[in-house]
Coordinates of C-alpha atoms in Angstrom, one line a residue:
Chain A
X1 CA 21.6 -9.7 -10.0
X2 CA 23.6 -12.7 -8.8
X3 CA 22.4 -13.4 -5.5
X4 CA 24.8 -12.1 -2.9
X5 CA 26.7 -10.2 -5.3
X6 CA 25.4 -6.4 -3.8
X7 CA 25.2 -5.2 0.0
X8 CA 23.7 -2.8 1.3
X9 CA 26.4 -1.2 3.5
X10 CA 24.7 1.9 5.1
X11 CA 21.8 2.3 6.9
X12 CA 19.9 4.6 9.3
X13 CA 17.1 6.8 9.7
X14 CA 16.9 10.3 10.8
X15 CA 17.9 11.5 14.0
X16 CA 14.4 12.5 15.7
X17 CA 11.4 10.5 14.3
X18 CA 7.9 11.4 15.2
X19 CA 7.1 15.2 15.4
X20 CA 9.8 17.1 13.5
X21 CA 8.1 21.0 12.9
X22 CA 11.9 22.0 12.8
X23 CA 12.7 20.4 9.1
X24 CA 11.2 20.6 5.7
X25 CA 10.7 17.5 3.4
X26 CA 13.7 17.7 2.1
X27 CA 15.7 17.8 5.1
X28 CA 14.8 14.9 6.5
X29 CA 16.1 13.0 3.3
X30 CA 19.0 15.3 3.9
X31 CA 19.4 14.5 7.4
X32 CA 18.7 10.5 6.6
X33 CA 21.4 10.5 4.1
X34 CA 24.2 12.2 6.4
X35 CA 23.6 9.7 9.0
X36 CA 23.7 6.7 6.7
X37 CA 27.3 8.3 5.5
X38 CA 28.5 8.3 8.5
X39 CA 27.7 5.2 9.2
X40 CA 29.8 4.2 6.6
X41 CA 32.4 6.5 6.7
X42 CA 31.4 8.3 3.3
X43 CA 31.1 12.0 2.1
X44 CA 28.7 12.9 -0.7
X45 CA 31.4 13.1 -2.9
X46 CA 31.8 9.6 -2.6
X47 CA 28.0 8.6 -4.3
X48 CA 27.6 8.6 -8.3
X49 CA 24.0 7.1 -7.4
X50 CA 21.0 8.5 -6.6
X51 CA 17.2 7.2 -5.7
X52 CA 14.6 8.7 -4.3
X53 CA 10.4 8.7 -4.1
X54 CA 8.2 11.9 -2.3
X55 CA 11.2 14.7 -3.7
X56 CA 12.7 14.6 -7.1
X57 CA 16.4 12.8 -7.1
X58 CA 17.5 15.9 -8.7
X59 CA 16.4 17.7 -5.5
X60 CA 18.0 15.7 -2.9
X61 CA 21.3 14.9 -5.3
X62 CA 21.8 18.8 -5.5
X63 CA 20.7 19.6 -2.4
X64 CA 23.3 17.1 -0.8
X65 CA 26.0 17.9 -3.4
X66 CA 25.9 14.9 -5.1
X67 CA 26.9 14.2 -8.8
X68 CA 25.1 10.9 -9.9
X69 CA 26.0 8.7 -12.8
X70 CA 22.5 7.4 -12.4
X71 CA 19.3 8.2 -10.8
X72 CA 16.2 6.7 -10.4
X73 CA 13.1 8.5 -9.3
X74 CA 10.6 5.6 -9.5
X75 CA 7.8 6.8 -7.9
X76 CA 4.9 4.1 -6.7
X77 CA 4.1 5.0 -3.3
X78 CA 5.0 3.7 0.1
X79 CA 7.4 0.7 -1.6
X80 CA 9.2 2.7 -3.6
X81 CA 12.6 2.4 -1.7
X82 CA 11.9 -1.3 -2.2
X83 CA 11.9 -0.9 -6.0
X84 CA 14.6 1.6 -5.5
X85 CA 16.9 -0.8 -4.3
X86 CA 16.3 -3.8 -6.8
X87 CA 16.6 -1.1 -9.7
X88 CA 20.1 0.2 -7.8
X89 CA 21.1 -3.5 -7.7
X90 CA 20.9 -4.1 -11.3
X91 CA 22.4 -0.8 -12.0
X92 CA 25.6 -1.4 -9.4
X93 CA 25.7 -5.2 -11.4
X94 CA 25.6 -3.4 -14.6
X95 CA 28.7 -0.7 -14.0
X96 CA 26.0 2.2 -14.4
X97 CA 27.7 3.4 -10.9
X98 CA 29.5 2.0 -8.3
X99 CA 28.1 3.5 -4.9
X100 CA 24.2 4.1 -4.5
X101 CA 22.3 6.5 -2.1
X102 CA 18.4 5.9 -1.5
X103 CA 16.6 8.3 0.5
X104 CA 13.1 8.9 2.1
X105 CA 12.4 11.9 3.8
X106 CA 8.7 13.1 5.1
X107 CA 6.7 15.9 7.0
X108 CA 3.8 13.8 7.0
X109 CA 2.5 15.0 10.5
X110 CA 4.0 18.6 10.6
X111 CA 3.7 19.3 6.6
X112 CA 6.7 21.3 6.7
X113 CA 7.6 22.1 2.9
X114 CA 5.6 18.6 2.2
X115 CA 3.9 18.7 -1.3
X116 CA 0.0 18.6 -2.6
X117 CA -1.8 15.4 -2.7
X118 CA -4.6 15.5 -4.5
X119 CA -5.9 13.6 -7.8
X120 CA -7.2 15.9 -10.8
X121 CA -10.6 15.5 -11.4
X122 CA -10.1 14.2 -15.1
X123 CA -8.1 11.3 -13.6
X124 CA -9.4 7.7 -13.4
X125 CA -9.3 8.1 -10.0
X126 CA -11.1 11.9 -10.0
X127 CA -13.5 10.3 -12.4
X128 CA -14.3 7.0 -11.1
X129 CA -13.4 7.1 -7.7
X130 CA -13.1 10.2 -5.6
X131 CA -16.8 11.3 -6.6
X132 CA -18.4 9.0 -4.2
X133 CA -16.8 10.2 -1.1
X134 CA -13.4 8.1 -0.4
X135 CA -11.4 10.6 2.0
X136 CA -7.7 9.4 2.4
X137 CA -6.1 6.0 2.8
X138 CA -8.2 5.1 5.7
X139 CA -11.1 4.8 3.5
X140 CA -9.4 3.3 0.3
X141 CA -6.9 0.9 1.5
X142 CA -9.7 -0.6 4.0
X143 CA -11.9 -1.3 1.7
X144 CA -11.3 -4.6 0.0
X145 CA -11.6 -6.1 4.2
X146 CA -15.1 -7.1 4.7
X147 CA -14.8 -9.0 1.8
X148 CA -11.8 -11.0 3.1
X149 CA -13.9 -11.2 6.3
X150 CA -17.0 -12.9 4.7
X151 CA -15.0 -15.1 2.4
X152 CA -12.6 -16.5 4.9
X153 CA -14.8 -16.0 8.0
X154 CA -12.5 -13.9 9.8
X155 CA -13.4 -12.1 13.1
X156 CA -13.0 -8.3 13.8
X157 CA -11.4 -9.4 17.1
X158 CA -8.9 -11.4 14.8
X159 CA -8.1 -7.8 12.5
X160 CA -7.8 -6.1 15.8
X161 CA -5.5 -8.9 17.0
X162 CA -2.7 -7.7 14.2
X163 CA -2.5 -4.3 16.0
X164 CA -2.0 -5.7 19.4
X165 CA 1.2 -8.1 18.9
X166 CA 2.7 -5.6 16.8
X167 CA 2.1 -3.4 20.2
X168 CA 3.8 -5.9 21.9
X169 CA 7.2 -5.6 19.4
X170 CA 6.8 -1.8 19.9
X171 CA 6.9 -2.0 23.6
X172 CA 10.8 -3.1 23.1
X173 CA 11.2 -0.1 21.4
X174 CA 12.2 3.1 22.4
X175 CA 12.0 5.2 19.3
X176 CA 8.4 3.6 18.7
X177 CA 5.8 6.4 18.7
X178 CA 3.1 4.2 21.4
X179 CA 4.9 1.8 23.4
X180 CA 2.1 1.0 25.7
X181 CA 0.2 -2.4 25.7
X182 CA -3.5 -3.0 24.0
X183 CA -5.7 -5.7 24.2
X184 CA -8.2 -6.6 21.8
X185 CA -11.2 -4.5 23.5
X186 CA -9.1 -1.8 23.1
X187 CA -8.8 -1.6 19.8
X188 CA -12.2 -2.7 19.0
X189 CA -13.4 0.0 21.4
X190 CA -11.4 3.2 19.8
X191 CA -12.8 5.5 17.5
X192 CA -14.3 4.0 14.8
X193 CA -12.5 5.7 11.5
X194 CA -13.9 3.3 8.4
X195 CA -15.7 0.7 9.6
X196 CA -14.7 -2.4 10.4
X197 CA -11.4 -0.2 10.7
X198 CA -10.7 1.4 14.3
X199 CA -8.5 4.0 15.1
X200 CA -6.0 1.4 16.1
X201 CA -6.1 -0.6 13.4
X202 CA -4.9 2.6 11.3
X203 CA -1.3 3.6 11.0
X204 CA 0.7 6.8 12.5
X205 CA 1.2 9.8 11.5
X206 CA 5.0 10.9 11.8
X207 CA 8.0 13.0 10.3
X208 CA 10.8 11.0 9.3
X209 CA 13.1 9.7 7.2
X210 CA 15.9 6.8 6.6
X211 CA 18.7 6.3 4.2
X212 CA 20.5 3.2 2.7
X213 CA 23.9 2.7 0.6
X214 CA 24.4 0.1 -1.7
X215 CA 27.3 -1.2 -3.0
X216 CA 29.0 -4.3 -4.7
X217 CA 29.6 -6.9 -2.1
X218 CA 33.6 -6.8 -3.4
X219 CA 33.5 -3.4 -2.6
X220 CA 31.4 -3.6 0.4
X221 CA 34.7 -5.3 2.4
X222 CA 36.4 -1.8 2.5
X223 CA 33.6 -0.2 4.9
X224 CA 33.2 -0.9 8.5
X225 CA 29.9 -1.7 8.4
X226 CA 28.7 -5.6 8.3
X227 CA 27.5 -5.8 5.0
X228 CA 23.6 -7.1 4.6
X229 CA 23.5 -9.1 1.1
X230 CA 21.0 -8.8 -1.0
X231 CA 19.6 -12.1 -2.3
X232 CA 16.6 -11.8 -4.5
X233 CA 14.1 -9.0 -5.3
X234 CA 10.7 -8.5 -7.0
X235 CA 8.7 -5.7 -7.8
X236 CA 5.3 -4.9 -9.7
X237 CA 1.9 -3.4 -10.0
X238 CA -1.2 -3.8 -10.3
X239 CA -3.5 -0.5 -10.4
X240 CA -4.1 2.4 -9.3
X241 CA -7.8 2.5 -8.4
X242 CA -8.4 -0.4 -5.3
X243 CA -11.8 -1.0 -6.7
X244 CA -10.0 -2.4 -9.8
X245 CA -8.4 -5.2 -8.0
X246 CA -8.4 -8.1 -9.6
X247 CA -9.3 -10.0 -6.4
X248 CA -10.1 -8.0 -3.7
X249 CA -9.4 -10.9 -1.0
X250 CA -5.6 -11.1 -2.6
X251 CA -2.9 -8.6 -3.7
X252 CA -1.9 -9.8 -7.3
X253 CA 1.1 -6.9 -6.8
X254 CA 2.4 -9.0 -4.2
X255 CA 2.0 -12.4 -5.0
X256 CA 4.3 -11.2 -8.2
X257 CA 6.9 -9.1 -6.2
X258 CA 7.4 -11.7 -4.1
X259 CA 7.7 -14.9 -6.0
X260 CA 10.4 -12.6 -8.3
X261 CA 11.9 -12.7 -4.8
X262 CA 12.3 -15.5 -3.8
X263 CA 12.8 -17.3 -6.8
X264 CA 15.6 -15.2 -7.5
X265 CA 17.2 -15.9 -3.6
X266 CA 16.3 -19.9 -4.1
X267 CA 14.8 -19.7 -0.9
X268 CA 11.2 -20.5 0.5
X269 CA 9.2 -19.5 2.9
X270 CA 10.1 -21.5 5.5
X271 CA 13.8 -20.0 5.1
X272 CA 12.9 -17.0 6.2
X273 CA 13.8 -15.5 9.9
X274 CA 12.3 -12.3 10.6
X275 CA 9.7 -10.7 8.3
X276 CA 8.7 -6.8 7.4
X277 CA 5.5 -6.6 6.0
X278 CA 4.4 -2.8 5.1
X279 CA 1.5 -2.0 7.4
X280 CA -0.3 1.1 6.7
X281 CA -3.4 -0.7 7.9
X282 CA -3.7 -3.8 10.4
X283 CA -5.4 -5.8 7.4
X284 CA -2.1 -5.9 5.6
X285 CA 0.1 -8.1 7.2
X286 CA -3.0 -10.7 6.4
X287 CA -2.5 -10.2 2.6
X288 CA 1.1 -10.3 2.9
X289 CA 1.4 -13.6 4.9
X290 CA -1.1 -14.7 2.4
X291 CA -0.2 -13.9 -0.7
X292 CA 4.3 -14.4 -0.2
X293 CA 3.1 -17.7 0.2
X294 CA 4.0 -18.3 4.0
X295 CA 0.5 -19.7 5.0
X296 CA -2.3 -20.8 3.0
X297 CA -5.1 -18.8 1.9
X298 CA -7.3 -17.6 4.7
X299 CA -5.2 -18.6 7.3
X300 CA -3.2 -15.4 8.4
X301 CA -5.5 -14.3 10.9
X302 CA -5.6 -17.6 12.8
X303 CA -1.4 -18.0 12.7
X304 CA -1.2 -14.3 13.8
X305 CA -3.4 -15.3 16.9
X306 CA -1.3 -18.4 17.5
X307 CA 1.7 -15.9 18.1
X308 CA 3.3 -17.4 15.6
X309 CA 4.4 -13.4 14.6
X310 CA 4.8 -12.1 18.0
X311 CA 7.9 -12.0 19.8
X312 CA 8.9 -15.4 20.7
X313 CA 6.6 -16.7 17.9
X314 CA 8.4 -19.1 14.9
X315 CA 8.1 -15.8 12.6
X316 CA 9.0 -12.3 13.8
X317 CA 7.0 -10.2 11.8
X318 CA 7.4 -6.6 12.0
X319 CA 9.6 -6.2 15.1
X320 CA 10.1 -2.4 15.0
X321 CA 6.1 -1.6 15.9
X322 CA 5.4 -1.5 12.1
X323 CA 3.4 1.3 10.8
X324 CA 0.5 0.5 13.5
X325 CA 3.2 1.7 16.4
X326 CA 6.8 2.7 15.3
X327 CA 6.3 5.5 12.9
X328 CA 4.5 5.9 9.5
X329 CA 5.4 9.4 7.8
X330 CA 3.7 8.5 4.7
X331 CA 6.0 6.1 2.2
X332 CA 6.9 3.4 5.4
X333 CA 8.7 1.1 3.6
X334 CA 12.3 3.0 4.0
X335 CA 11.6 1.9 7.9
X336 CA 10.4 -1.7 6.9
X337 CA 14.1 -1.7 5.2
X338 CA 15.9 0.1 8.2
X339 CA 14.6 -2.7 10.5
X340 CA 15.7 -5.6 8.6
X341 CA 19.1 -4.3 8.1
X342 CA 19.0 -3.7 12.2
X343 CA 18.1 -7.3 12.7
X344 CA 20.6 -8.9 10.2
X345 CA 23.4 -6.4 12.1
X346 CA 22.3 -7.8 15.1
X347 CA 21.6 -3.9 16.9
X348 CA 17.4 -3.7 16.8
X349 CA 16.1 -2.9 20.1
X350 CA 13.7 -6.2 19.9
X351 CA 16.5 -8.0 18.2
X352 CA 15.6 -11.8 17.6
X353 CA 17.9 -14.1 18.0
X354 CA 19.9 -16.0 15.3
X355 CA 17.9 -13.7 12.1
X356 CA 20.2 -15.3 8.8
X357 CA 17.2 -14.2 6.3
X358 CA 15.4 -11.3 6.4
X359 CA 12.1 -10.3 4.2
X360 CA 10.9 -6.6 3.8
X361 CA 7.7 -6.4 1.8
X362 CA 6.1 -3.1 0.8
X363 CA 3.0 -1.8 -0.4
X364 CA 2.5 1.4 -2.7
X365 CA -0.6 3.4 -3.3
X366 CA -3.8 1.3 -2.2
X367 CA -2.7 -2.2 -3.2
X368 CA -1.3 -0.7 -6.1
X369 CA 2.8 -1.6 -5.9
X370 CA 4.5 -4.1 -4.3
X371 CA 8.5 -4.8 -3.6
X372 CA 10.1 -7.8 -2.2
X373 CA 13.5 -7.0 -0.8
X374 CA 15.1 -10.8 0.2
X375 CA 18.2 -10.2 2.5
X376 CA 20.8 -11.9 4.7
X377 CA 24.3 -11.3 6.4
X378 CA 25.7 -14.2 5.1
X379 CA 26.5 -14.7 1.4
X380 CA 24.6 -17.6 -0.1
Chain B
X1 CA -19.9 22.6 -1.3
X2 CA -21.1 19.7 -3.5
X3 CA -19.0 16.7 -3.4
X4 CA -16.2 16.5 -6.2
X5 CA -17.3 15.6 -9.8
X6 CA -15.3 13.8 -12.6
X7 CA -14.0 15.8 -15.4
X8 CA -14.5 13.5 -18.5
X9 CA -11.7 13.0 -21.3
X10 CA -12.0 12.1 -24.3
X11 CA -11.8 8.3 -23.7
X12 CA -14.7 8.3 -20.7
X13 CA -17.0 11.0 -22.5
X14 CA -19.6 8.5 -23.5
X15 CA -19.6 7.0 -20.5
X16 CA -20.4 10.1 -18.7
X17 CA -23.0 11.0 -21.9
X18 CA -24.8 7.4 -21.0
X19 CA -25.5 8.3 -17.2
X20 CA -27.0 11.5 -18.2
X21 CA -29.2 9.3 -20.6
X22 CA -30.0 6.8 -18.0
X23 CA -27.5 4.1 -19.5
X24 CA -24.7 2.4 -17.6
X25 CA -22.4 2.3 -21.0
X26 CA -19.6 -0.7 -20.5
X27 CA -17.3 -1.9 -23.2
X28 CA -17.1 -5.0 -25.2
X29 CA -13.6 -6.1 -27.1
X30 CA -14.7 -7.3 -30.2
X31 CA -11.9 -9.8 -30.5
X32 CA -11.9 -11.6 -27.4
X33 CA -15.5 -10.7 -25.8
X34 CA -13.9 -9.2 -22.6
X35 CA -16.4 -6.6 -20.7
X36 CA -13.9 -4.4 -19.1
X37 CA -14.3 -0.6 -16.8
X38 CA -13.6 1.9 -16.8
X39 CA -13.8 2.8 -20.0
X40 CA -10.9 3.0 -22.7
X41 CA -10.5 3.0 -26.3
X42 CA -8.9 -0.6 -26.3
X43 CA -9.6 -4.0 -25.0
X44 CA -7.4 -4.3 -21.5
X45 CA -7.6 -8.3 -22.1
X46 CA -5.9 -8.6 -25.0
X47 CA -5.1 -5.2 -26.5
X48 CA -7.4 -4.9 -29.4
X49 CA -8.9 -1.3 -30.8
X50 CA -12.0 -2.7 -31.6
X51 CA -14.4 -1.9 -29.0
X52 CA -18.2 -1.2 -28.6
X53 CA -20.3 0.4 -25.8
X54 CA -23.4 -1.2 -24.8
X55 CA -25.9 -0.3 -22.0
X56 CA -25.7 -3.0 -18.8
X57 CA -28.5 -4.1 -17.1
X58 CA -27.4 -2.0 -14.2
X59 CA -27.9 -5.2 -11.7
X60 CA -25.0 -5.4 -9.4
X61 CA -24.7 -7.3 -5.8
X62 CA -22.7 -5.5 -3.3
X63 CA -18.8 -6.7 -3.4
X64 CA -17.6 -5.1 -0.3
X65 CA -17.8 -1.5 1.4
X66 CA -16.2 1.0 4.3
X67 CA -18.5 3.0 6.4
X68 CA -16.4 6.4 6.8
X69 CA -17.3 8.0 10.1
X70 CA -15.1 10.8 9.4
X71 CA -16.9 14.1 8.3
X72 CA -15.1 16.2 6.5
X73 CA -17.0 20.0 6.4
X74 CA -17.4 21.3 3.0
X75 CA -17.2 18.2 1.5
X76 CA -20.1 17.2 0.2
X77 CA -20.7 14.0 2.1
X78 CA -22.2 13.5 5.5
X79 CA -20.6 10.7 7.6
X80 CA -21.4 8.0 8.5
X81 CA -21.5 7.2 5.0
X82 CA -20.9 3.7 2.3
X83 CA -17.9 3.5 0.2
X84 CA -18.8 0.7 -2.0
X85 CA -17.8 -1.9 -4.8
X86 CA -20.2 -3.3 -6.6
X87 CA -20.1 -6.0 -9.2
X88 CA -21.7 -5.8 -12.3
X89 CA -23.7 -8.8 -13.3
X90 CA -21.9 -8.0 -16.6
X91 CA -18.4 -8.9 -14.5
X92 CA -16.7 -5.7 -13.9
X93 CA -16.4 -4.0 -10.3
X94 CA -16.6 -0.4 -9.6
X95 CA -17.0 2.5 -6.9
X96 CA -20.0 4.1 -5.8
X97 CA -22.7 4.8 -3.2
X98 CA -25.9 2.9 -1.9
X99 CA -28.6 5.0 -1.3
X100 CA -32.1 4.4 -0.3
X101 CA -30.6 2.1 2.6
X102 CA -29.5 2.6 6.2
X103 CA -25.7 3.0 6.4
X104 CA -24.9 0.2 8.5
X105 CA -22.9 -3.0 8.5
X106 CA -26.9 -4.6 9.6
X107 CA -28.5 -2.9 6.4
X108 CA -25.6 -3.1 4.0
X109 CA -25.1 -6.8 3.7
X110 CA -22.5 -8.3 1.3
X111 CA -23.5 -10.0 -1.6
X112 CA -27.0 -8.1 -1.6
X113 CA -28.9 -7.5 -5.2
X114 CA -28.7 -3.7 -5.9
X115 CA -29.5 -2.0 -9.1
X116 CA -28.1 1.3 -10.2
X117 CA -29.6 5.0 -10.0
X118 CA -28.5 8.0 -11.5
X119 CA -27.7 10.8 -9.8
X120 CA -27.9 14.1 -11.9
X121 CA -25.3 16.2 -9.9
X122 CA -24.6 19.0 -12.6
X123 CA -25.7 20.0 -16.4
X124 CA -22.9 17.8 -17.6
X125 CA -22.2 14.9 -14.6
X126 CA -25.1 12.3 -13.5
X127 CA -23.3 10.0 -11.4
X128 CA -24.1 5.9 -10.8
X129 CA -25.1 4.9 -7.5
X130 CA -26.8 2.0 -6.7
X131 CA -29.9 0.7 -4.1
X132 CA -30.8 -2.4 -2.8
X133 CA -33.9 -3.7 -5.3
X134 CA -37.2 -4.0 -4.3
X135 CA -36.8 -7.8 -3.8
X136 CA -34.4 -7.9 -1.1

């Protein structure tokens, strides 16, 4: 993809997020994807693309009345709409089809016509994992933390710390599931869930869902809608079981995705405005800051105190509530997306000032996938 | 309800033969030396087929952990309980359990010697967990 050369020119997220016992699965995406065409002023008749992760893109492409040209239905957890829009990208740039629609719906709270999830017992993880007791997410994706903690010397009140600025981002926003300010003791007093990892330092659970179209930037001139350009994007993976990490302090997922990104965009670090970084858990946007290379190895925690990511602060960094506050139905990263796209229009409810670059970086499976998504609203 | 056991294919079954044995079976790539888990008929390293199973020593220091506080009835596990990594002195990292040790963040302390323990939890699964050794 030349950078610039595709937009994504619809965006927006169901109409209720939160608790949503009145829709299925598959009407969220449904209900994602009809807002996002009207906020470009499309029909389904007018997509020949489809992506999707959670439902099959043969669901949601009949069940919207869609006939694609392509489809992609890479599935690798909560960053799979970040993958969904690099692989649309090169598929838009290629002439595979001309006009691409990526949804994410999910009952993750209600579990309204919301699938299985389970591993069979003759899986790698079934065989080497599940037998010794690891009960969700909040037991997996935690567990590579203490040993950040003792390498780098970094305090529980520090992890906690991550939860309460992005409390502060979510306090601007009134779609944001808890709106009301924490301090430290507070998350270090709530539940403990896996330790060192507190209720608060876990993400939502939600129904949701969000939509985006993507389209050539040539093409992107005939919609209303100010057109955010994608510049560079990465992707990769690195496996499936989190005790097979290759470093446990460091994602090697994201270090990939996001030098593919950024290379590809020409930009650095210090180029970058406003900053999504998945966060199913309040460890995360550590190994993100770490490992795309905007501070040095260890040093996350410390610039997160320093405010440096809260509002006001030289980098925004999740300024919808992230997963720890906004919503989190499951797959977050459609929202990660959704709130750049907000901040490069210039309509979030914390909108910073001046955003030219934005970054949304998400996470799939438990340190498993990462994608880089490098965007701006002005063509490089 | 007893805690949920691995079903072994045909690419893990002598791993899960060596824990009923009392072996912690890795696997050595013949062309390039890599020791690599979990088990597969093919060096991850470098891709080569020829492999061989040894017994490790089954010394291992404690890599990192979670402490799950969440019980979950019928589930085989009583909380609070360990999640753990361990590392192998042979290199590799895997799951598992310490037992014969409080399970708390004052009794489970990183890089800790531990040495491994089989479990027998059916006719056909013995599972590795691992305690702290009699040294430390």
């Amino acid at each position: 993809m030349k950078p610039g050369s595709i937009a994504i020119v619809g965006a927006a997220e169901t109409t209720e997020l939160g608790r949503i016992p009145d829709l299925s699965a598959l009407q969220l995406h449904a209900d994602a994807a009809l807002n996002t065409l009207a906020d470009v002023g499309l029909t389904p008749a007018d997509i020949d693309g489809v992506a999707t992760a959670g439902e099959s893109p043969t669901n949601v492409a009949w069940y919207l009345g869609i006939t694609p040209t392509w489809v992609d239905g890479t599935t690798v957890g909560g960053c799979s709409f970040m993958l969904h829009v690099r692989h649309a990208a090169a598929a838009i740039a290629q002439g595979l089809c001309t006009t691409v629609l990526i949804t994410h719906g999910e009952s993750g709270k209600s579990r309204v016509g919301a699938g299985r999830r389970a591993f069979s017992a003759a899986s790698l993880q079934g065989q080497f994992e599940v037998p010794y007791g690891p009960m969700g997410a909040a037991t997996m994706f935690t567990l590579p933390m203490l040993r950040y903690m003792k390498d780098f010397g970094l305090s529980e009140e520090k992890l906690a710390n991550v939860a309460v600025i992005q409390r502060e981002w979510a306090a601007q926003n009134p779609r944001a599931s808890f709106r009301d300010p924490i301090s430290v003791e507070d998350v270090l007093d709530s539940r403990m869930i896996a330790y060192p990892f507190r209720l608060l330092m876990c993400c939502l659970v939600t129904d949701g869902g969000g939509a985006l179209i993507l389209s050539s930037t040539e093409r992107a001139r005939d919609f209303s809608t100010p057109p955010v350009y994608l510049l560079g994007t990465g992707e990769s993976v690195e496996t499936p079981m989190v005790s097979q990490m290759q470093d446990l302090t460091s994602s090697k997922a994201f270090r990939v995705s996001g030098r593919k990104a950024f290379e590809e965009a020409g930009i650095r670090p210090e180029d970058v405005d406003h900053l999504m970084i998945y966060d199913a858990f309040a460890h995360l946007p550590i190994y993100g800051l770490e490992d795309l290379g905007f501070v040095g190895r260890g040093e996350a925690g410390d610039f997160i105190w320093g405010r440096n990511t809260a509002p006001g602060g030289r980098l925004p960094v999740n300024t919808n509530g992230g997963g720890l506050s906004y919503m989190h139905s499951g797959m977050y990263g459609m929202y990660a997306l959704q709130e750049s796209v907000r901040q490069l229009r210039g309509i979030a409810p914390a909108q910073v000032p001046g955003v030219r670059v934005s970054v949304s970086h998400g996470v799939g499976g438990m340190f498993g996938a990462a994608g880089t998504i490098v965007m701006s609203n002005e063509l490089p | 309800m007893p805690r949920p056991l691995p079903q072994p294919t045909p690419e893990t079954a002598h791993f899960w033969e060596g824990t009923r044995v009392g072996e912690l079976r890795l696997q050595r790539c013949a062309a390039c030396e890599k020791v690599y888990f979990p088990p597969r008929p093919f060096c991850p390293a470098c891709g080569h087929r020829r492999v061989r199973a040894f017994a490790a020593s089954g010394r291992a220091s404690l890599h990192s952990y979670v402490i799950n506080h969440r019980a979950m009835p019928g589930a085989g596990f009583e909380a609070p309980y360990a999640i753990a990594v361990v590392e192998l002195e042979e290199g590799p990292r895997m799951m598992t359990n310490i037992v014969e040790c409080p399970q708390t963040p004052d009794a489970l302390v990183l890089d800790m010697p531990l040495e491994v323990v089989f479990e027998p939890q059916s006719d056909e699964i013995t599972l590795p967990v691992f305690r702290p050794t009699a040294a430390s």
